[in-house]
Amino acid sequence: MRCTTSLVLLTCIYVCAAVNNHVDFDQACWIIRNESVARDPSLANNTNSRCASQYALFPNDPALPVTVSLPVCLDRWPGWQMSQVSQLSQWIGPLVGFLLPALVFVLTIPRNYRMPRGEKLFDENLILSVLWLVAAFGIMILDIISWIIAVFGLAGLMMVGAIDESLKDWMILKEIEREVSKGALGNLRRRQAAYAITLTLIGTFLPRVDANKQPGDDLVDKVIADVCDAKAEDAQGKLHLLLDHQSSYGVQIGAPVVFYLGAYGYALFDASSKLGDNDTAHAIAFGLWYGIVVLTATACCCVLGMTRSATLEAIFGRVQGSKNASRFTLSKSPYHTVALWYRGDCVRSWTMDAIVGPRAPYIPSIERILNSRTIRLVACILTILAITIVCALAISISYFTPIIGFGCRATTVLCYACCQIVLIVCWFCSNFHQGEMRPWIKWPVYILGSVCIAFAVFCSIGGTIMQLLGVYRNCICKAGLGHWINTRGGVVSLATDTADHRDYAHLWIKIGSAGIAYIGVACVVGWGYFMKMKAKCKKQIEALGNLH
């Protein structure tokens, strides 16, 4: 309820403040300061009584606080202060230093749709081709923007789906290793082991073009014929090809994360010369918040499941696709993957006789792993922990930037984190029962999840836009949202580079350093986990020759 109220307040701030944005809080500070001098002339000779102060100009003399009550601020300066082009820390700093490096990771997160480009129009005359090239470029930009919005809004679902898949892949490989170690006493046959390994590599693709029509010449039929029922050498060759065509973790995550952490580290180093600058503090907080995208991309790249249908066509050959395929599909290939949060259901469909048919090997131990609620619960806990740590650090920076309290920025990140946690809980509830959910569970979960997705998109995209434009520079946000209803106790600080600002600046620099260290360690751990799982998969492929 409090998160909903806070979101409503943030919306009201954006709508109401947009009516009047002609506010200069530096000028307001000088007005209040001059009024104080009029009451106490001795302040006129005090060099510390100044406004718009900068640490670089007065490293040894912090400015004196200049405050005004919230009711007076709202009455005299009711609007918001737009970001100034000349003040790089207000807009270009967070945009280039934090947001753009984080968005590089968005492109590495697999998806199962794209906007149609109209490739056939390029085969027309030259003039039409040139004109359509401009239109296609606009469509591509719109496509990327829509995916950015989707990633920010669905980060929790994407992360929990990827972690759930990677845990199950690990457990499946461990189960195969355990059975292979038993030798002739094991219950696993080569046909079953080959099918189980295939699930870890391509189980994220739909086994059939039409789930209600089987048997046929679909992907699962190709797997059974070319892997399960083939000779050991041929099966190993196919599986090695699939494994070798895995995307490089270093290319997808390693190089971009160096760029992201490098930009963030430079920002922290540069912040030491801007200790009293609140814009720098909030930019660092938002940059840390964007680390959610980095963690999401890391989790998505730690799985063995493939996403490129062209690779499957090269290895298994092309089959006839559905005539009703959507124009928004990622490619014209008949092999289609699913959204990250649906991958658990997709992999389980490979073990359902109603879909894959009786020819598919039945593996009770693997089916228990795929249906395990414990693994799903662990995936939810790990995802919630990852999101909570990043958001808590970002909230702490904004919270401890004077005036201390939950201002608009800290509340934005808090509401976003709550929305993602609720989405993860909804995902767990929707996957708790096998098969179709009961209506009294299904619809509340879907409605609650849809509301949380909308709020998460508003917080992430809307919050970023408001931060860059300067909408959050208003009296309410400066005093804290706790004084929204009762404004009498609210105090607005108009001076910059005060002693409090400098004291707490050392704190948010430490918090920011801890944040990038955490993200960096998470990326390295993910890299090691992926390489370990890939080596284990290769070992089990080579062990197929020891099974009968």
Coordinates of C-alpha atoms in Angstrom, one line a residue:
M1 CA 0.0 0.0 0.0
R2 CA 2.8 2.4 0.9
C3 CA 4.6 1.6 -2.4
T4 CA 1.3 2.3 -4.3
T5 CA 0.9 5.6 -2.4
S6 CA 4.5 6.6 -3.2
L7 CA 4.0 5.9 -6.9
V8 CA 0.9 8.0 -6.9
L9 CA 2.8 10.8 -5.2
L10 CA 5.6 10.6 -7.7
T11 CA 3.1 10.7 -10.6
C12 CA 1.5 13.8 -9.1
I13 CA 4.9 15.4 -8.7
Y14 CA 5.6 14.8 -12.4
V15 CA 2.2 16.0 -13.7
C16 CA 1.9 19.0 -11.4
A17 CA 5.5 20.2 -11.6
A18 CA 5.3 20.0 -15.4
V19 CA 2.9 22.9 -15.4
N20 CA 5.5 25.3 -13.9
N21 CA 9.2 24.4 -14.2
H22 CA 10.7 27.9 -14.1
V23 CA 12.6 27.5 -10.8
D24 CA 16.1 28.3 -9.9
F25 CA 17.0 27.0 -6.4
D26 CA 20.4 28.7 -6.5
Q27 CA 18.6 32.0 -6.9
A28 CA 16.2 31.0 -4.2
C29 CA 19.1 30.3 -1.9
W30 CA 20.5 33.8 -2.5
I31 CA 17.1 35.3 -1.8
I32 CA 16.8 33.5 1.5
R33 CA 20.5 34.3 2.3
N34 CA 20.0 38.0 1.6
E35 CA 16.8 38.0 3.8
S36 CA 18.9 36.5 6.6
V37 CA 21.6 39.2 6.1
A38 CA 18.9 41.8 6.4
R39 CA 17.9 40.4 9.7
D40 CA 21.5 39.8 10.9
P41 CA 24.0 42.2 9.1
S42 CA 26.9 40.3 10.6
L43 CA 26.4 37.5 8.1
A44 CA 27.3 39.8 5.2
N45 CA 31.0 39.5 6.1
N46 CA 30.9 35.7 6.6
T47 CA 32.5 34.1 3.5
N48 CA 31.0 30.8 4.4
S49 CA 27.5 32.2 4.0
R50 CA 27.2 31.6 0.2
C51 CA 25.0 29.8 -2.3
A52 CA 25.8 27.6 -5.3
S53 CA 29.1 26.7 -3.6
Q54 CA 31.5 24.2 -5.1
Y55 CA 34.0 22.0 -3.3
A56 CA 36.7 22.6 -5.9
L57 CA 36.6 26.4 -5.2
F58 CA 36.4 26.2 -1.4
P59 CA 38.0 22.8 -0.4
N60 CA 38.6 23.9 3.2
D61 CA 35.6 26.0 3.9
P62 CA 32.2 24.3 3.6
A63 CA 29.2 26.6 3.1
L64 CA 26.8 27.4 5.9
P65 CA 23.3 25.8 5.6
V66 CA 20.6 27.8 4.1
T67 CA 17.2 26.3 4.8
V68 CA 13.6 27.2 4.4
S69 CA 10.4 25.6 5.6
L70 CA 8.5 23.4 3.1
P71 CA 5.3 25.5 3.1
V72 CA 7.3 28.6 2.3
C73 CA 9.2 26.8 -0.5
L74 CA 6.0 25.5 -2.0
D75 CA 4.4 28.9 -1.9
R76 CA 7.3 30.8 -3.4
W77 CA 8.9 28.2 -5.7
P78 CA 6.2 25.6 -6.6
G79 CA 7.8 24.3 -9.7
W80 CA 11.0 22.3 -10.6
Q81 CA 14.4 23.2 -11.8
M82 CA 15.3 21.9 -15.3
S83 CA 18.7 20.4 -15.8
Q84 CA 21.1 23.0 -17.3
V85 CA 23.1 22.1 -20.4
S86 CA 26.2 23.7 -18.8
Q87 CA 26.0 21.5 -15.7
L88 CA 27.2 18.2 -17.0
S89 CA 26.7 16.4 -13.7
Q90 CA 23.0 17.0 -14.0
W91 CA 22.4 15.1 -17.3
I92 CA 25.3 14.1 -19.4
G93 CA 27.1 12.5 -16.4
P94 CA 24.5 9.9 -15.6
L95 CA 23.5 9.5 -19.3
V96 CA 27.0 8.7 -20.7
G97 CA 28.7 7.5 -17.5
F98 CA 26.1 5.1 -16.3
L99 CA 23.0 4.6 -18.5
L100 CA 24.6 4.0 -21.9
P101 CA 27.1 1.5 -20.6
A102 CA 24.3 -0.4 -18.8
L103 CA 22.2 -0.4 -22.0
V104 CA 24.9 -2.3 -23.8
F105 CA 24.0 -5.4 -21.7
V106 CA 20.3 -5.1 -22.9
L107 CA 21.4 -6.2 -26.4
T108 CA 23.0 -9.4 -24.9
I109 CA 19.8 -10.6 -23.2
P110 CA 18.0 -13.1 -25.5
R111 CA 14.6 -12.4 -26.7
N112 CA 12.0 -14.2 -28.9
Y113 CA 10.6 -11.3 -30.9
R114 CA 11.5 -8.4 -33.1
M115 CA 9.7 -5.8 -35.1
P116 CA 9.3 -6.6 -38.8
R117 CA 11.8 -4.8 -41.0
G118 CA 10.1 -5.2 -44.4
E119 CA 13.1 -6.8 -46.0
K120 CA 11.2 -7.4 -49.2
L121 CA 10.9 -3.7 -49.9
F122 CA 14.7 -3.5 -50.3
D123 CA 14.3 -5.5 -53.5
E124 CA 12.3 -2.8 -55.2
N125 CA 13.7 0.2 -57.1
L126 CA 16.6 2.2 -55.7
I127 CA 14.6 5.3 -54.6
L128 CA 12.1 3.1 -52.6
S129 CA 15.0 1.1 -51.1
V130 CA 16.7 4.3 -49.9
L131 CA 13.5 5.7 -48.4
W132 CA 12.7 2.4 -46.7
L133 CA 16.2 2.3 -45.3
V134 CA 15.4 5.4 -43.3
A135 CA 12.1 3.9 -42.2
A136 CA 13.8 0.6 -41.3
F137 CA 16.4 2.5 -39.2
G138 CA 13.5 4.2 -37.3
I139 CA 11.9 0.8 -36.7
M140 CA 15.1 -0.6 -35.5
I141 CA 15.5 2.2 -33.0
L142 CA 11.9 1.7 -31.8
D143 CA 12.6 -2.0 -31.5
I144 CA 15.6 -1.4 -29.3
I145 CA 13.7 1.1 -27.1
S146 CA 10.9 -1.3 -26.7
W147 CA 13.3 -4.0 -25.6
I148 CA 15.0 -1.6 -23.2
I149 CA 11.6 -0.9 -21.6
A150 CA 10.9 -4.6 -21.4
V151 CA 14.2 -5.5 -19.8
F152 CA 13.8 -2.8 -17.1
G153 CA 10.2 -3.7 -16.4
L154 CA 10.8 -7.5 -16.5
A155 CA 14.3 -7.8 -15.0
G156 CA 13.1 -9.9 -12.1
L157 CA 11.3 -12.4 -14.2
M158 CA 14.2 -12.6 -16.7
M159 CA 16.7 -13.1 -13.9
V160 CA 14.7 -15.7 -12.0
G161 CA 13.9 -17.6 -15.2
A162 CA 17.6 -17.7 -16.2
I163 CA 18.8 -18.7 -12.7
D164 CA 16.2 -21.5 -12.5
E165 CA 17.3 -22.8 -15.9
S166 CA 21.0 -22.7 -15.0
L167 CA 20.4 -24.5 -11.7
K168 CA 18.4 -27.2 -13.4
D169 CA 21.1 -27.6 -16.1
W170 CA 23.6 -28.1 -13.3
M171 CA 21.5 -30.7 -11.5
I172 CA 20.8 -32.6 -14.7
L173 CA 24.5 -32.8 -15.5
K174 CA 25.2 -33.9 -11.9
E175 CA 22.5 -36.6 -12.2
I176 CA 24.0 -37.9 -15.5
E177 CA 27.5 -37.9 -13.9
R178 CA 26.2 -39.8 -10.9
E179 CA 24.6 -42.5 -13.1
V180 CA 27.6 -42.8 -15.4
S181 CA 29.8 -43.3 -12.4
K182 CA 27.8 -46.5 -11.5
G183 CA 28.8 -48.1 -14.8
A184 CA 26.7 -51.1 -15.6
L185 CA 24.8 -50.8 -12.4
G186 CA 23.4 -47.4 -13.3
N187 CA 19.8 -47.0 -14.4
L188 CA 20.6 -44.5 -17.2
R189 CA 21.1 -45.7 -20.8
R190 CA 22.9 -43.9 -23.5
R191 CA 19.7 -42.9 -25.3
Q192 CA 18.4 -41.4 -22.1
A193 CA 21.6 -39.6 -21.3
A194 CA 21.9 -38.1 -24.8
Y195 CA 18.3 -36.8 -24.6
A196 CA 19.0 -35.3 -21.1
I197 CA 22.1 -33.5 -22.3
T198 CA 20.2 -32.3 -25.3
L199 CA 17.6 -30.7 -23.0
T200 CA 20.3 -28.6 -21.3
L201 CA 21.4 -27.3 -24.7
I202 CA 18.3 -26.8 -26.8
G203 CA 15.4 -27.4 -24.3
T204 CA 14.6 -23.7 -24.5
F205 CA 13.3 -24.3 -28.0
L206 CA 9.7 -25.5 -28.6
P207 CA 9.9 -29.3 -29.3
R208 CA 7.2 -29.0 -31.9
V209 CA 5.9 -26.3 -34.2
D210 CA 2.4 -27.4 -33.4
A211 CA 2.1 -28.9 -30.0
N212 CA -1.2 -30.5 -30.9
K213 CA 0.1 -32.3 -33.9
Q214 CA 2.5 -35.2 -33.5
P215 CA 4.4 -37.2 -34.6
G216 CA 6.0 -35.3 -37.4
D217 CA 9.2 -33.8 -38.6
D218 CA 9.8 -31.3 -35.8
L219 CA 12.8 -30.6 -33.7
V220 CA 12.1 -33.3 -31.1
D221 CA 11.9 -35.8 -34.0
K222 CA 15.2 -34.7 -35.3
V223 CA 16.8 -35.0 -31.8
I224 CA 15.4 -38.5 -31.4
A225 CA 16.6 -39.6 -34.8
D226 CA 20.0 -37.8 -35.0
V227 CA 21.0 -38.0 -31.3
C228 CA 19.1 -40.6 -29.2
D229 CA 18.9 -43.3 -31.8
A230 CA 22.1 -42.6 -33.6
K231 CA 25.5 -44.3 -33.1
A232 CA 27.5 -43.1 -30.1
E233 CA 30.0 -41.3 -32.3
D234 CA 27.3 -39.5 -34.3
A235 CA 25.4 -38.5 -31.2
Q236 CA 28.6 -37.2 -29.6
G237 CA 29.4 -35.2 -32.8
K238 CA 26.0 -33.5 -32.8
L239 CA 26.2 -32.6 -29.1
H240 CA 29.7 -31.3 -29.4
L241 CA 28.6 -29.1 -32.3
L242 CA 25.8 -27.7 -30.1
L243 CA 28.1 -27.1 -27.2
D244 CA 30.8 -25.5 -29.4
H245 CA 28.3 -23.0 -30.9
Q246 CA 27.6 -21.6 -27.4
S247 CA 27.9 -17.8 -27.4
S248 CA 31.1 -16.6 -25.7
Y249 CA 30.5 -15.3 -22.2
G250 CA 33.6 -13.1 -22.4
V251 CA 32.3 -11.4 -25.6
Q252 CA 28.7 -10.9 -24.2
I253 CA 29.5 -9.9 -20.6
G254 CA 33.3 -9.7 -20.1
A255 CA 34.1 -6.8 -22.4
P256 CA 30.9 -4.8 -21.7
V257 CA 31.3 -5.1 -17.9
V258 CA 34.9 -3.8 -18.1
F259 CA 33.5 -0.7 -19.9
Y260 CA 30.6 -0.3 -17.4
L261 CA 32.8 -0.8 -14.3
G262 CA 35.5 1.4 -15.7
A263 CA 33.1 4.3 -16.4
Y264 CA 31.6 3.8 -12.9
G265 CA 35.0 3.7 -11.2
Y266 CA 36.0 6.9 -13.0
A267 CA 32.8 8.6 -11.8
L268 CA 33.6 7.6 -8.2
F269 CA 37.2 8.9 -8.6
D270 CA 35.9 12.2 -10.2
A271 CA 33.3 12.5 -7.4
S272 CA 36.1 13.1 -4.9
S273 CA 36.4 16.6 -6.3
K274 CA 32.6 17.2 -6.1
L275 CA 31.9 16.2 -2.5
G276 CA 29.2 18.7 -2.0
D277 CA 27.4 18.1 -5.3
N278 CA 24.0 16.3 -4.8
D279 CA 23.6 15.7 -8.5
T280 CA 26.8 13.6 -8.5
A281 CA 25.6 11.6 -5.6
H282 CA 22.2 10.8 -7.1
A283 CA 23.9 10.0 -10.5
I284 CA 26.0 7.5 -8.7
A285 CA 22.9 6.0 -7.0
F286 CA 21.1 5.7 -10.4
G287 CA 24.2 4.2 -12.0
L288 CA 24.3 1.6 -9.3
W289 CA 20.6 0.9 -9.8
Y290 CA 21.2 0.3 -13.5
G291 CA 23.5 -2.6 -12.3
I292 CA 20.2 -4.6 -12.3
V293 CA 20.5 -4.8 -16.1
V294 CA 24.1 -6.0 -15.8
L295 CA 23.1 -8.7 -13.3
T296 CA 20.2 -9.7 -15.5
A297 CA 22.4 -10.1 -18.6
T298 CA 24.9 -12.0 -16.5
A299 CA 22.3 -14.5 -15.3
C300 CA 21.0 -14.9 -18.9
C301 CA 24.5 -15.7 -20.2
C302 CA 25.2 -18.3 -17.5
V303 CA 22.9 -20.9 -19.1
L304 CA 23.7 -23.6 -21.6
G305 CA 20.4 -23.2 -23.5
M306 CA 20.9 -21.9 -27.0
T307 CA 19.0 -19.0 -28.5
R308 CA 20.1 -18.9 -32.2
S309 CA 17.8 -20.9 -34.4
A310 CA 20.2 -20.6 -37.3
T311 CA 22.6 -22.9 -35.4
L312 CA 19.9 -25.6 -35.1
E313 CA 19.2 -25.4 -38.8
A314 CA 22.8 -25.9 -39.6
I315 CA 23.1 -28.9 -37.3
F316 CA 19.7 -30.6 -37.6
G317 CA 18.5 -29.2 -40.9
R318 CA 15.4 -27.1 -41.6
V319 CA 11.9 -28.4 -41.1
Q320 CA 8.6 -26.9 -42.4
G321 CA 7.5 -24.0 -40.2
S322 CA 4.1 -23.0 -39.2
K323 CA 2.1 -21.1 -41.8
N324 CA 0.6 -19.0 -39.0
A325 CA 3.9 -17.7 -37.7
S326 CA 3.8 -14.1 -36.4
R327 CA 5.5 -11.3 -38.2
F328 CA 7.1 -10.4 -34.9
T329 CA 9.1 -13.6 -34.6
L330 CA 12.8 -13.3 -34.2
S331 CA 13.5 -15.2 -37.5
K332 CA 11.7 -17.1 -40.2
S333 CA 13.1 -20.3 -38.8
P334 CA 10.6 -23.0 -37.7
Y335 CA 12.6 -23.4 -34.5
H336 CA 11.3 -21.0 -31.9
T337 CA 12.5 -20.2 -28.4
V338 CA 10.3 -18.7 -25.6
A339 CA 10.6 -15.9 -23.2
L340 CA 13.1 -16.3 -20.4
W341 CA 10.4 -16.7 -17.7
Y342 CA 8.6 -19.5 -19.7
R343 CA 11.7 -21.5 -20.3
G344 CA 11.0 -23.9 -17.4
D345 CA 7.7 -24.8 -18.9
C346 CA 9.3 -25.2 -22.3
V347 CA 11.9 -27.6 -21.0
R348 CA 9.3 -29.6 -19.2
S349 CA 7.3 -29.9 -22.4
W350 CA 10.2 -32.1 -23.8
T351 CA 9.2 -34.7 -21.2
M352 CA 5.5 -34.8 -21.9
D353 CA 4.2 -37.7 -24.0
A354 CA 1.3 -35.7 -25.2
I355 CA 3.7 -33.3 -27.0
V356 CA 6.9 -35.3 -27.8
G357 CA 5.2 -38.6 -28.3
P358 CA 6.1 -42.1 -27.0
R359 CA 9.4 -42.3 -28.9
A360 CA 11.1 -39.8 -26.6
P361 CA 13.1 -41.4 -23.7
Y362 CA 11.4 -41.4 -20.3
I363 CA 13.8 -40.3 -17.5
P364 CA 12.1 -40.2 -14.1
S365 CA 15.1 -38.6 -12.3
I366 CA 15.4 -35.8 -14.9
E367 CA 11.7 -35.2 -14.8
R368 CA 11.8 -34.8 -11.0
I369 CA 14.6 -32.2 -11.4
L370 CA 12.5 -30.2 -14.0
N371 CA 9.5 -30.3 -11.7
S372 CA 11.4 -29.5 -8.5
R373 CA 9.8 -26.7 -6.5
T374 CA 12.9 -26.5 -4.3
I375 CA 15.0 -25.4 -7.2
R376 CA 12.5 -22.8 -8.2
L377 CA 12.4 -21.6 -4.6
V378 CA 16.2 -21.3 -4.5
A379 CA 16.2 -19.4 -7.8
C380 CA 13.6 -17.0 -6.4
I381 CA 15.7 -16.4 -3.2
L382 CA 18.9 -15.8 -5.2
T383 CA 17.2 -13.4 -7.5
I384 CA 15.5 -11.5 -4.7
L385 CA 18.9 -11.3 -2.9
A386 CA 20.7 -10.0 -6.0
I387 CA 18.1 -7.3 -6.7
T388 CA 17.8 -6.3 -3.0
I389 CA 21.5 -5.8 -2.6
V390 CA 21.9 -3.5 -5.6
C391 CA 18.7 -1.5 -4.9
A392 CA 19.5 -1.3 -1.1
L393 CA 22.9 0.2 -2.0
A394 CA 21.4 2.7 -4.5
I395 CA 18.7 3.6 -2.0
S396 CA 21.3 4.2 0.7
I397 CA 23.2 6.7 -1.4
S398 CA 20.1 8.8 -2.2
Y399 CA 18.8 8.4 1.4
F400 CA 22.0 9.7 3.0
T401 CA 22.3 12.6 0.6
P402 CA 21.1 15.7 2.7
I403 CA 18.4 16.2 3.6
I404 CA 18.4 12.7 5.0
G405 CA 15.3 10.7 4.3
F406 CA 13.2 9.0 1.6
G407 CA 13.1 11.6 -1.2
C408 CA 11.8 11.0 -4.7
R409 CA 14.9 9.2 -5.9
A410 CA 15.2 6.8 -3.0
T411 CA 11.5 6.1 -3.2
T412 CA 11.6 5.4 -6.9
V413 CA 14.3 2.7 -6.5
L414 CA 12.5 1.3 -3.5
C415 CA 9.2 1.0 -5.4
Y416 CA 11.0 -0.6 -8.3
A417 CA 12.6 -3.2 -6.1
C418 CA 9.3 -4.0 -4.4
C419 CA 7.6 -4.5 -7.8
Q420 CA 10.4 -6.8 -9.0
I421 CA 10.1 -8.9 -5.8
V422 CA 6.3 -9.2 -6.2
L423 CA 6.9 -10.3 -9.8
I424 CA 9.3 -13.0 -8.7
V425 CA 6.7 -14.2 -6.1
C426 CA 4.0 -14.2 -8.8
W427 CA 6.4 -16.3 -11.0
F428 CA 6.8 -18.8 -8.3
C429 CA 3.1 -19.0 -7.6
S430 CA 2.3 -19.5 -11.3
N431 CA 4.8 -22.4 -11.5
F432 CA 3.9 -23.9 -8.1
H433 CA 1.3 -26.4 -9.6
Q434 CA 2.0 -28.5 -12.6
G435 CA -0.4 -28.1 -15.5
E436 CA -3.1 -25.4 -15.7
M437 CA -3.6 -23.2 -12.6
R438 CA -6.9 -22.9 -11.0
P439 CA -8.8 -19.7 -12.0
W440 CA -8.9 -18.3 -8.4
I441 CA -5.0 -18.5 -8.4
K442 CA -4.4 -17.7 -12.1
W443 CA -6.2 -14.4 -12.5
P444 CA -5.1 -12.7 -9.3
V445 CA -1.5 -13.6 -10.1
Y446 CA -1.8 -12.3 -13.6
I447 CA -3.5 -9.1 -12.6
L448 CA -1.0 -8.4 -9.8
G449 CA 1.9 -9.2 -12.1
S450 CA 0.6 -6.9 -14.8
V451 CA 0.2 -4.0 -12.3
C452 CA 3.7 -4.6 -11.0
I453 CA 5.1 -4.6 -14.5
A454 CA 3.4 -1.3 -15.2
F455 CA 4.7 0.3 -12.0
A456 CA 8.2 -1.1 -12.6
V457 CA 8.3 0.4 -16.1
F458 CA 7.1 3.7 -14.7
C459 CA 9.7 3.7 -11.9
S460 CA 12.6 2.7 -14.2
I461 CA 11.9 4.6 -17.4
G462 CA 9.9 7.4 -15.9
G463 CA 12.3 7.8 -13.0
T464 CA 15.3 8.0 -15.3
I465 CA 13.6 10.6 -17.5
M466 CA 12.6 12.7 -14.5
Q467 CA 16.1 12.5 -13.1
L468 CA 17.7 13.6 -16.3
L469 CA 15.3 16.4 -16.9
G470 CA 15.5 17.6 -13.3
V471 CA 11.8 17.0 -12.3
Y472 CA 13.1 15.6 -9.0
R473 CA 14.6 19.1 -8.2
N474 CA 11.5 20.4 -6.4
C475 CA 10.5 21.3 -2.9
I476 CA 8.8 18.1 -2.0
C477 CA 11.6 15.9 -3.2
K478 CA 14.2 18.0 -1.4
A479 CA 12.2 17.8 1.9
G480 CA 11.3 14.2 1.5
L481 CA 8.1 12.4 0.6
G482 CA 7.3 11.9 4.3
H483 CA 6.3 15.5 4.4
W484 CA 3.9 15.3 1.4
I485 CA 0.7 15.3 3.6
N486 CA 1.9 17.3 6.6
T487 CA 4.2 20.0 5.2
R488 CA 4.7 21.9 8.4
G489 CA 7.6 19.9 9.6
G490 CA 9.4 19.8 6.2
V491 CA 12.6 21.6 5.7
V492 CA 14.2 22.3 2.3
S493 CA 18.0 22.8 2.1
L494 CA 18.9 25.3 -0.6
A495 CA 22.6 25.6 0.0
T496 CA 25.1 23.2 -1.6
D497 CA 28.5 22.0 -0.4
T498 CA 27.7 22.3 3.3
A499 CA 29.5 20.4 6.0
D500 CA 26.8 17.7 6.0
H501 CA 27.1 17.3 2.3
R502 CA 30.8 16.7 2.6
D503 CA 30.5 14.3 5.5
Y504 CA 27.9 12.1 3.8
A505 CA 29.8 12.3 0.5
H506 CA 32.5 10.0 1.9
L507 CA 29.7 7.5 2.8
W508 CA 28.1 7.4 -0.7
I509 CA 31.5 7.0 -2.3
K510 CA 32.2 4.0 -0.1
I511 CA 28.7 2.6 -0.9
G512 CA 29.3 3.1 -4.6
S513 CA 32.6 1.3 -4.4
A514 CA 31.0 -1.6 -2.6
G515 CA 28.3 -1.7 -5.3
I516 CA 30.6 -1.9 -8.3
A517 CA 32.7 -4.5 -6.4
Y518 CA 29.6 -6.6 -5.9
I519 CA 28.6 -6.4 -9.5
G520 CA 32.1 -7.2 -10.7
V521 CA 32.3 -10.2 -8.4
A522 CA 28.9 -11.4 -9.5
C523 CA 30.0 -11.2 -13.2
V524 CA 33.3 -13.2 -12.4
V525 CA 31.3 -15.8 -10.4
G526 CA 28.9 -16.1 -13.3
W527 CA 31.8 -16.6 -15.7
G528 CA 33.3 -19.3 -13.6
Y529 CA 30.0 -21.0 -13.2
F530 CA 29.3 -21.0 -16.9
M531 CA 32.7 -22.4 -17.8
K532 CA 32.5 -25.0 -15.1
M533 CA 29.1 -26.1 -16.4
K534 CA 30.3 -26.1 -20.0
A535 CA 33.3 -28.3 -19.0
K536 CA 31.0 -30.7 -17.1
C537 CA 28.6 -30.9 -20.1
K538 CA 31.6 -31.7 -22.4
K539 CA 32.7 -34.4 -20.0
Q540 CA 29.3 -36.1 -20.0
I541 CA 29.1 -35.9 -23.8
E542 CA 32.4 -37.8 -24.0
A543 CA 31.1 -40.3 -21.4
L544 CA 28.2 -41.3 -23.6
G545 CA 30.5 -43.9 -25.2
N546 CA 30.6 -45.8 -21.9
L547 CA 26.9 -46.3 -21.8
H548 CA 24.8 -48.8 -23.6

